[in-house]
Short mmCIF file of C-alpha atoms and ligand atoms in Angstrom, two decimals:
data_model
loop_
_atom_site.label_atom_id
_atom_site.label_comp_id
_atom_site.label_asym_id
_atom_site.label_seq_id
_atom_site.Cartn_x
_atom_site.Cartn_y
_atom_site.Cartn_z
CA MET A 1 24.47 7.97 14.05
CA SER A 2 22.06 8.14 11.14
CA ASP A 3 19.22 10.66 11.10
CA GLY A 4 15.74 9.68 12.23
CA LEU A 5 12.91 8.92 9.84
CA ALA A 6 11.20 12.33 10.10
CA THR A 7 14.51 14.03 9.29
CA ARG A 8 15.28 11.74 6.37
CA ALA A 9 11.76 12.24 4.97
CA ILE A 10 12.55 15.94 4.70
CA HIS A 11 16.20 15.82 3.65
CA ALA A 12 17.23 12.46 2.12
CA GLY A 13 17.95 12.86 -1.59
CA GLN A 14 16.89 16.50 -1.34
CA GLY A 15 20.00 18.62 -0.97
CA ALA A 16 20.01 22.10 -2.47
CA ASP A 17 19.71 21.97 -6.25
CA PRO A 18 23.26 21.82 -7.68
CA ALA A 19 22.35 24.04 -10.64
CA THR A 20 20.61 26.90 -8.82
CA GLY A 21 20.77 26.34 -5.06
CA ALA A 22 16.98 25.95 -4.93
CA THR A 23 16.22 24.62 -1.45
CA ILE A 24 13.27 22.57 -2.61
CA THR A 25 13.94 19.99 -5.31
CA PRO A 26 12.81 21.58 -8.59
CA ILE A 27 10.32 19.91 -10.92
CA TYR A 28 12.63 19.06 -13.82
CA GLN A 29 9.83 19.12 -16.37
CA THR A 30 11.94 17.99 -19.28
CA SER A 31 11.96 14.90 -21.46
CA THR A 32 15.55 15.33 -22.65
CA TYR A 33 18.93 16.84 -21.69
CA THR A 34 21.42 18.75 -23.82
CA GLN A 35 24.67 16.80 -23.90
CA GLN A 36 28.16 18.27 -23.94
CA GLY A 37 29.44 16.15 -26.80
CA LEU A 38 29.72 12.54 -27.86
CA GLU A 39 29.29 10.31 -24.79
CA SER A 40 29.55 13.35 -22.54
CA HIS A 41 26.61 14.51 -20.41
CA LEU A 42 25.75 15.61 -16.88
CA GLY A 43 24.27 12.25 -15.84
CA TYR A 44 20.93 12.49 -17.59
CA GLU A 45 20.03 11.71 -21.22
CA TYR A 46 16.28 11.05 -21.39
CA SER A 47 13.61 11.19 -18.69
CA ARG A 48 12.32 7.63 -19.06
CA THR A 49 15.83 6.51 -18.08
CA GLY A 50 16.38 9.14 -15.40
CA ASN A 51 15.12 12.50 -14.19
CA PRO A 52 16.54 14.55 -11.28
CA THR A 53 13.16 15.03 -9.55
CA ARG A 54 12.46 11.31 -9.77
CA ALA A 55 16.02 10.55 -8.62
CA ALA A 56 15.45 12.66 -5.49
CA LEU A 57 12.24 10.73 -4.76
CA GLU A 58 13.95 7.39 -5.35
CA ALA A 59 16.80 8.30 -3.00
CA CYS A 60 14.38 9.47 -0.31
CA LEU A 61 12.25 6.31 -0.54
CA ALA A 62 15.37 4.11 -0.37
CA SER A 63 16.50 5.95 2.74
CA LEU A 64 13.10 5.68 4.46
CA GLU A 65 12.88 1.93 3.85
CA GLY A 66 16.53 1.37 4.80
CA GLY A 67 17.40 -0.08 1.38
CA ALA A 68 20.26 1.03 -0.81
CA HIS A 69 18.11 1.38 -3.94
CA GLY A 70 14.72 2.84 -4.77
CA LEU A 71 12.82 2.96 -8.04
CA ALA A 72 9.68 5.01 -8.65
CA PHE A 73 6.90 3.85 -10.96
CA ALA A 74 3.77 5.35 -12.46
CA SER A 75 1.50 3.42 -10.05
CA GLY A 76 1.59 0.79 -7.34
CA CYS A 77 0.45 -1.77 -9.91
CA ALA A 78 3.36 -0.79 -12.18
CA ALA A 79 5.71 -1.33 -9.22
CA THR A 80 4.17 -4.76 -8.56
CA ALA A 81 4.56 -5.63 -12.25
CA ALA A 82 8.24 -4.65 -12.02
CA VAL A 83 8.79 -7.18 -9.23
CA LEU A 84 6.93 -9.86 -11.23
CA SER A 85 9.23 -9.14 -14.18
CA LEU A 86 11.93 -10.98 -12.20
CA LEU A 87 9.97 -14.21 -12.87
CA ARG A 88 9.98 -16.57 -15.85
CA PRO A 89 7.34 -18.98 -17.19
CA GLY A 90 7.14 -21.99 -14.90
CA ASP A 91 8.13 -20.00 -11.82
CA HIS A 92 5.84 -20.21 -8.80
CA VAL A 93 4.74 -17.53 -6.33
CA VAL A 94 3.24 -18.05 -2.86
CA ALA A 95 1.12 -15.05 -1.86
CA GLY A 96 -0.94 -14.12 1.16
CA ASP A 97 -4.65 -14.50 0.40
CA ASP A 98 -5.84 -11.09 1.63
CA LEU A 99 -4.48 -8.81 -1.07
CA TYR A 100 -5.46 -5.62 -2.82
CA GLY A 101 -7.86 -6.76 -5.58
CA GLY A 102 -5.76 -5.13 -8.30
CA THR A 103 -2.69 -7.10 -7.21
CA TYR A 104 -4.73 -10.31 -7.39
CA ARG A 105 -6.01 -9.27 -10.85
CA LEU A 106 -2.46 -8.62 -12.06
CA PHE A 107 -1.35 -12.03 -10.80
CA GLU A 108 -4.32 -13.89 -12.25
CA THR A 109 -5.10 -12.11 -15.52
CA VAL A 110 -1.67 -10.95 -16.67
CA TRP A 111 1.02 -13.16 -15.15
CA ARG A 112 -0.77 -16.52 -14.85
CA PRO A 113 -1.54 -16.59 -18.61
CA LEU A 114 2.18 -15.95 -19.18
CA GLY A 115 3.01 -19.15 -17.31
CA VAL A 116 3.71 -17.94 -13.77
CA GLU A 117 1.90 -19.99 -11.12
CA PHE A 118 0.36 -18.62 -7.91
CA THR A 119 -0.72 -20.29 -4.67
CA TYR A 120 -2.56 -18.28 -2.00
CA VAL A 121 -2.18 -19.06 1.69
CA ASP A 122 -3.46 -17.60 4.92
CA GLN A 123 -0.63 -15.23 5.68
CA ARG A 124 -1.26 -15.34 9.44
CA ALA A 125 0.59 -18.69 9.51
CA ALA A 126 4.19 -18.17 8.34
CA ALA A 127 4.73 -21.91 7.96
CA ALA A 128 1.96 -21.99 5.32
CA PHE A 129 4.34 -20.27 2.90
CA GLY A 130 6.99 -22.94 3.28
CA ARG A 131 4.39 -25.73 3.03
CA ALA A 132 3.04 -24.29 -0.24
CA ALA A 133 6.52 -23.92 -1.78
CA ARG A 134 7.60 -26.07 -4.72
CA PRO A 135 11.01 -26.57 -6.31
CA THR A 136 10.00 -23.80 -8.76
CA THR A 137 9.01 -21.24 -6.09
CA ARG A 138 10.91 -18.00 -6.62
CA LEU A 139 8.84 -15.40 -4.76
CA PHE A 140 6.78 -14.99 -1.59
CA TRP A 141 4.40 -12.01 -1.68
CA LEU A 142 2.85 -10.32 1.34
CA GLU A 143 0.69 -7.38 2.23
CA THR A 144 0.86 -6.65 5.94
CA PRO A 145 -1.41 -5.26 7.27
CA SER A 146 -3.52 -6.69 4.47
CA ASN A 147 -6.20 -4.96 2.48
CA PRO A 148 -8.98 -4.84 3.62
CA LEU A 149 -9.03 -7.23 6.61
CA LEU A 150 -5.87 -5.86 8.30
CA ARG A 151 -4.39 -9.31 8.84
CA LEU A 152 -0.71 -9.44 9.66
CA ALA A 153 2.06 -11.67 8.48
CA ASP A 154 5.13 -12.19 10.62
CA ILE A 155 7.66 -10.71 8.19
CA ALA A 156 10.75 -12.11 9.92
CA ALA A 157 9.24 -15.60 10.09
CA VAL A 158 8.09 -15.55 6.44
CA ALA A 159 11.54 -14.24 5.43
CA GLY A 160 13.02 -17.30 7.18
CA GLU A 161 10.66 -19.58 5.21
CA ALA A 162 11.68 -17.80 1.99
CA ARG A 163 15.39 -18.24 2.69
CA ALA A 164 14.87 -21.92 3.43
CA VAL A 165 13.45 -22.53 -0.07
CA GLY A 166 15.64 -20.04 -1.94
CA ALA A 167 12.77 -17.65 -2.74
CA ARG A 168 12.73 -13.87 -2.42
CA LEU A 169 10.26 -12.12 -0.13
CA ALA A 170 8.45 -9.00 -1.36
CA VAL A 171 6.34 -7.01 1.12
CA ASP A 172 3.74 -4.46 0.07
CA ASN A 173 4.26 -1.86 2.82
CA THR A 174 1.55 0.53 1.59
CA PHE A 175 -0.67 0.33 4.69
CA ALA A 176 2.00 0.58 7.41
CA THR A 177 4.51 2.82 5.56
CA PRO A 178 8.16 2.95 6.63
CA ALA A 179 7.07 5.23 9.48
CA PHE A 180 5.54 2.19 11.23
CA GLN A 181 7.17 -0.88 9.69
CA GLN A 182 10.57 -1.67 8.17
CA PRO A 183 10.29 -4.91 6.15
CA LEU A 184 13.88 -4.90 4.84
CA ALA A 185 15.25 -4.79 8.39
CA LEU A 186 13.00 -7.78 9.18
CA GLY A 187 14.52 -9.82 6.34
CA ALA A 188 12.41 -8.98 3.27
CA ASP A 189 14.25 -8.63 -0.05
CA LEU A 190 11.93 -6.12 -1.68
CA VAL A 191 9.46 -3.51 -0.48
CA VAL A 192 6.63 -2.39 -2.75
CA HIS A 193 4.47 0.71 -2.36
CA SER A 194 1.48 2.35 -3.84
CA THR A 195 2.78 5.88 -3.20
CA THR A 196 -0.72 6.98 -4.18
CA LYS A 197 -1.64 6.30 -0.56
CA TYR A 198 0.08 7.44 2.67
CA LEU A 199 3.42 8.33 1.09
CA GLY A 200 1.87 10.89 -1.27
CA GLY A 201 -0.72 11.47 1.42
CA HIS A 202 -3.03 13.99 -0.26
CA SER A 203 -5.04 11.94 -2.80
CA ASP A 204 -3.66 14.01 -5.65
CA VAL A 205 -1.20 11.65 -7.35
CA VAL A 206 -0.92 8.03 -8.50
CA GLY A 207 2.48 6.38 -8.09
CA GLY A 208 4.42 3.35 -6.95
CA ALA A 209 7.87 2.29 -5.80
CA VAL A 210 10.12 -0.70 -5.27
CA ILE A 211 12.99 -0.58 -2.76
CA THR A 212 15.66 -3.22 -2.28
CA GLY A 213 19.06 -3.63 -0.69
CA ASP A 214 20.15 -6.11 -3.37
CA ALA A 215 22.27 -4.42 -6.05
CA ASP A 216 21.73 -7.19 -8.65
CA VAL A 217 17.96 -7.16 -8.21
CA HIS A 218 18.02 -3.39 -8.41
CA GLU A 219 19.95 -3.47 -11.70
CA ARG A 220 17.40 -5.88 -13.19
CA LEU A 221 14.48 -3.76 -11.99
CA LYS A 222 16.10 -0.58 -13.25
CA ALA A 223 16.62 -2.16 -16.68
CA TYR A 224 12.95 -3.20 -16.61
CA GLN A 225 11.89 0.31 -15.55
CA ASN A 226 13.77 1.81 -18.49
CA SER A 227 12.57 -0.84 -20.95
CA ALA A 228 8.89 -0.99 -19.96
CA GLY A 229 8.80 2.73 -19.23
CA GLY A 230 6.11 2.89 -16.53
CA VAL A 231 7.72 5.88 -14.81
CA PRO A 232 6.09 8.81 -13.00
CA GLY A 233 6.37 12.22 -14.61
CA PRO A 234 8.47 14.87 -12.82
CA PHE A 235 5.46 16.65 -11.32
CA ASP A 236 4.03 13.40 -9.95
CA ALA A 237 7.44 12.51 -8.48
CA TRP A 238 7.57 15.98 -6.90
CA LEU A 239 4.08 15.61 -5.38
CA VAL A 240 5.10 12.37 -3.68
CA LEU A 241 8.36 13.95 -2.50
CA ARG A 242 6.41 16.84 -1.04
CA GLY A 243 3.99 14.47 0.64
CA LEU A 244 6.86 12.49 2.19
CA LYS A 245 8.09 15.55 4.06
CA THR A 246 5.13 15.30 6.46
CA LEU A 247 4.86 11.51 6.54
CA ALA A 248 5.98 11.14 10.16
CA VAL A 249 3.52 13.66 11.62
CA ARG A 250 0.69 12.55 9.38
CA MET A 251 1.10 8.90 10.38
CA GLU A 252 1.02 9.76 14.08
CA ARG A 253 -2.28 11.57 13.63
CA HIS A 254 -3.72 8.88 11.31
CA ALA A 255 -2.90 6.32 14.01
CA ARG A 256 -4.46 8.41 16.78
CA ASN A 257 -7.64 9.08 14.82
CA GLY A 258 -7.74 5.45 13.62
CA ALA A 259 -7.60 4.21 17.21
CA ALA A 260 -10.33 6.66 18.26
CA VAL A 261 -12.63 5.53 15.43
CA ALA A 262 -11.92 1.85 16.13
CA ALA A 263 -12.68 2.27 19.85
CA PHE A 264 -15.92 4.11 19.03
CA LEU A 265 -17.08 1.47 16.53
CA SER A 266 -16.14 -1.43 18.79
CA ARG A 267 -18.48 -0.04 21.48
CA HIS A 268 -21.27 0.70 18.99
CA PRO A 269 -24.15 -1.80 18.90
CA ARG A 270 -24.62 -1.38 15.13
CA ALA A 271 -21.03 -2.13 14.09
CA ARG A 272 -19.61 -5.69 14.05
CA ASP A 273 -16.22 -7.31 13.54
CA VAL A 274 -14.28 -4.07 14.05
CA VAL A 275 -10.63 -4.54 13.14
CA HIS A 276 -7.75 -2.25 14.13
CA PRO A 277 -4.51 -3.39 15.75
CA SER A 278 -5.03 -0.95 18.65
CA LEU A 279 -8.08 -2.89 19.89
CA ALA A 280 -7.76 -5.40 22.74
CA SER A 281 -9.88 -7.74 20.58
CA TYR A 282 -7.33 -7.66 17.75
CA PRO A 283 -6.22 -11.29 17.34
CA GLN A 284 -2.60 -10.55 16.36
CA ARG A 285 -1.89 -7.93 18.98
CA GLU A 286 1.45 -9.38 20.12
CA LEU A 287 2.78 -9.51 16.54
CA ALA A 288 1.51 -5.99 15.82
CA GLU A 289 3.41 -4.66 18.82
CA ARG A 290 6.56 -6.56 17.94
CA GLN A 291 6.60 -5.72 14.24
CA MET A 292 5.03 -2.28 13.96
CA SER A 293 5.73 0.97 15.77
CA GLY A 294 2.24 2.36 15.08
CA PHE A 295 -1.08 1.00 13.84
CA GLY A 296 -2.18 3.41 11.15
CA GLY A 297 -5.51 4.83 10.12
CA MET A 298 -7.21 1.92 8.38
CA VAL A 299 -10.24 0.48 10.20
CA THR A 300 -12.43 -2.30 8.82
CA PHE A 301 -15.83 -3.32 10.17
CA ARG A 302 -19.08 -4.96 9.12
CA LEU A 303 -22.65 -3.75 9.12
CA PRO A 304 -25.07 -6.53 10.04
CA GLY A 305 -27.57 -5.38 7.39
CA GLY A 306 -25.28 -6.42 4.51
CA ARG A 307 -25.11 -4.59 1.20
CA ALA A 308 -28.32 -2.58 1.71
CA ALA A 309 -27.14 -1.24 5.07
CA ALA A 310 -23.72 -0.44 3.58
CA GLY A 311 -25.44 1.55 0.85
CA ARG A 312 -27.46 3.56 3.38
CA PHE A 313 -24.36 4.11 5.52
CA VAL A 314 -22.17 5.55 2.77
CA ARG A 315 -24.92 7.85 1.51
CA ALA A 316 -25.48 9.28 4.99
CA LEU A 317 -21.85 10.20 5.70
CA ARG A 318 -20.99 13.90 5.57
CA LEU A 319 -17.20 14.02 6.10
CA PHE A 320 -16.08 10.56 4.96
CA SER A 321 -16.07 10.53 1.16
CA PHE A 322 -17.35 7.36 -0.45
CA ALA A 323 -14.33 6.68 -2.63
CA GLU A 324 -11.67 4.16 -3.62
CA SER A 325 -8.14 4.65 -2.32
CA LEU A 326 -6.81 5.50 1.13
CA GLY A 327 -4.06 7.26 2.99
CA GLY A 328 -4.95 10.87 2.22
CA VAL A 329 -5.50 13.67 4.72
CA GLU A 330 -9.26 13.38 4.22
CA SER A 331 -11.32 10.46 5.53
CA LEU A 332 -12.64 7.96 3.00
CA VAL A 333 -14.97 4.98 3.15
CA CYS A 334 -14.89 2.13 0.67
CA HIS A 335 -17.11 -0.92 0.10
CA PRO A 336 -14.52 -3.56 -0.84
CA ALA A 337 -17.00 -6.07 -2.33
CA THR A 338 -18.10 -3.65 -5.05
CA MET A 339 -15.00 -1.46 -5.29
CA THR A 340 -11.37 -2.33 -4.49
CA HIS A 341 -12.00 -6.09 -4.33
CA ALA A 342 -14.64 -6.45 -7.06
CA ALA A 343 -11.98 -8.13 -9.24
CA ILE A 344 -12.03 -11.16 -6.88
CA PRO A 345 -14.78 -13.69 -7.73
CA ASP A 346 -17.72 -13.46 -5.31
CA ALA A 347 -17.32 -16.91 -3.71
CA GLU A 348 -13.56 -16.45 -3.30
CA ARG A 349 -14.09 -13.00 -1.79
CA ARG A 350 -16.57 -14.33 0.79
CA ARG A 351 -14.24 -17.24 1.56
CA ARG A 352 -11.54 -14.66 2.31
CA GLY A 353 -13.83 -12.92 4.81
CA ILE A 354 -15.01 -9.90 2.80
CA ALA A 355 -18.77 -9.81 3.39
CA PRO A 356 -21.41 -7.69 1.59
CA GLY A 357 -21.61 -5.53 4.74
CA THR A 358 -17.83 -5.06 5.10
CA LEU A 359 -16.67 -1.45 4.99
CA ARG A 360 -13.14 -0.09 5.05
CA LEU A 361 -12.40 3.31 6.52
CA SER A 362 -9.32 5.35 5.75
CA VAL A 363 -9.36 7.63 8.75
CA GLY A 364 -7.95 11.04 7.87
CA LEU A 365 -6.56 13.94 9.83
CA GLU A 366 -9.77 15.77 10.68
CA ASP A 367 -10.82 16.44 14.30
CA ALA A 368 -11.65 13.03 15.77
CA ALA A 369 -14.85 14.30 17.42
CA ASP A 370 -16.21 15.40 14.02
CA LEU A 371 -15.44 11.99 12.50
CA LEU A 372 -17.18 10.16 15.36
CA ALA A 373 -20.25 12.36 14.99
CA ASP A 374 -20.32 11.64 11.26
CA LEU A 375 -20.11 7.89 11.87
CA GLU A 376 -22.79 8.03 14.57
CA GLY A 377 -25.23 9.67 12.17
CA ALA A 378 -24.48 7.25 9.35
CA LEU A 379 -24.81 4.19 11.63
CA ALA A 380 -28.25 5.40 12.62
CA ALA A 381 -29.18 5.88 8.95
CA ALA A 382 -27.80 2.42 8.06
CA ALA A 383 -30.04 0.76 10.61
CA ALA A 384 -33.21 2.58 9.56
CA PRO A 385 -34.32 1.94 5.99
CA VAL A 386 -36.72 4.62 4.82
CA ALA A 387 -40.21 3.17 5.30
CA PRO A 388 -42.32 2.98 2.11
CA ALA A 389 -45.04 5.62 1.96
CA ALA A 390 -48.19 4.39 3.66
CA ALA A 391 -50.99 3.35 1.29
CA PRO A 392 -53.73 5.98 1.08
C1 PLP B 401 -2.02 -2.31 -0.67
C2 PLP B 401 -2.03 -1.82 -2.08
N1 PLP B 401 -1.06 -2.17 -2.92
C3 PLP B 401 -1.04 -1.75 -4.21
C4 PLP B 401 -2.04 -0.95 -4.72
C5 PLP B 401 -2.00 -0.52 -6.16
O1 PLP B 401 -1.57 0.80 -6.24
P1 PLP B 401 -2.01 1.83 -7.39
O2 PLP B 401 -3.49 2.05 -7.27
O3 PLP B 401 -1.18 3.03 -7.08
O4 PLP B 401 -1.65 1.19 -8.69
C6 PLP B 401 -3.07 -0.55 -3.88
C7 PLP B 401 -4.15 0.31 -4.38
O5 PLP B 401 -5.17 0.50 -3.77
C8 PLP B 401 -3.07 -1.00 -2.53
O6 PLP B 401 -4.06 -0.66 -1.67
#
């Protein structure tokens, strides 16, 4: 019987150091390796190609996602670019239409000018992927839950659509993490991560990863990784590895606090359109329960007062930091329209359901009661613009 996820997060790829017996994987802060002689070395030649700290991280990530092969990159965007490197001019991608803004920007401003074509569909309908496919379609791309509206795609159903047209399915599993969702087991070909988020877990490192069970795809991605060179340094790889050790316990607490915040907001008269899969009002509840083993700490909602109310809200918060990113131990709030999703044209953003009053919370690991008190105060401040001074 294979070990459980919490065990693998602590041990996979992280045996005692063969050189010294160090229990914790050392930070091999070296660019190069002394070789024994011509064509004779201990498995490492140069750290863009391979580094033992990065190799430990890659093995651990592969184990957590249930894929044979993992590759670590310098950022989530670099990992996404690696997957896109499998495409050629004229190839076509069908992607879900609620995506991290930087992924959309990479598709539209880097890959489209190189001749790759993209069609966006509502990912809540798996059949939409098949309908949008063309003879040139090579890749389906999903984020589930999506950023920021927490919409789900049925991974197994979309994987079926992909197989039917001979395309690969890549799933960005950043929000759910392997602790709560296993895309490869559901039929995806590739899993992508921004390890900057829950996997690193402490908002102190930027990184990315691609995991696959397909040896040929892995070889192509590894060649790309070595050629393009967007690798994490040894210390960054080590920070993610250290973060992974507590992934299972952190995710449980993120999910518990996320559900508490969502329940609070959904009862609050000043918050609208609260989205979290734990809520009875969540429209894809059955799929969430079938596909995920936990619902995470991301909560999205809307303030009826639009951009001005959002501005007052974020200024009034005491514990939630007003910041990009997510998935760290501390709670964050982000205004997608002006931050993470500013790269999407205004009309397109509104069409996708991101309003000027939409706010995205990354609920951290603080005491839930303190977070609710912080939100209560900021909701009051959001509703009450400071009155102009009375005329003398
Ligand atoms: C879902 C998702 N995927 C990918 C990325 C890109 O990752 P990075 O910022 O590490 O390049 C992000 C960043 O916010 C994200 O939220």
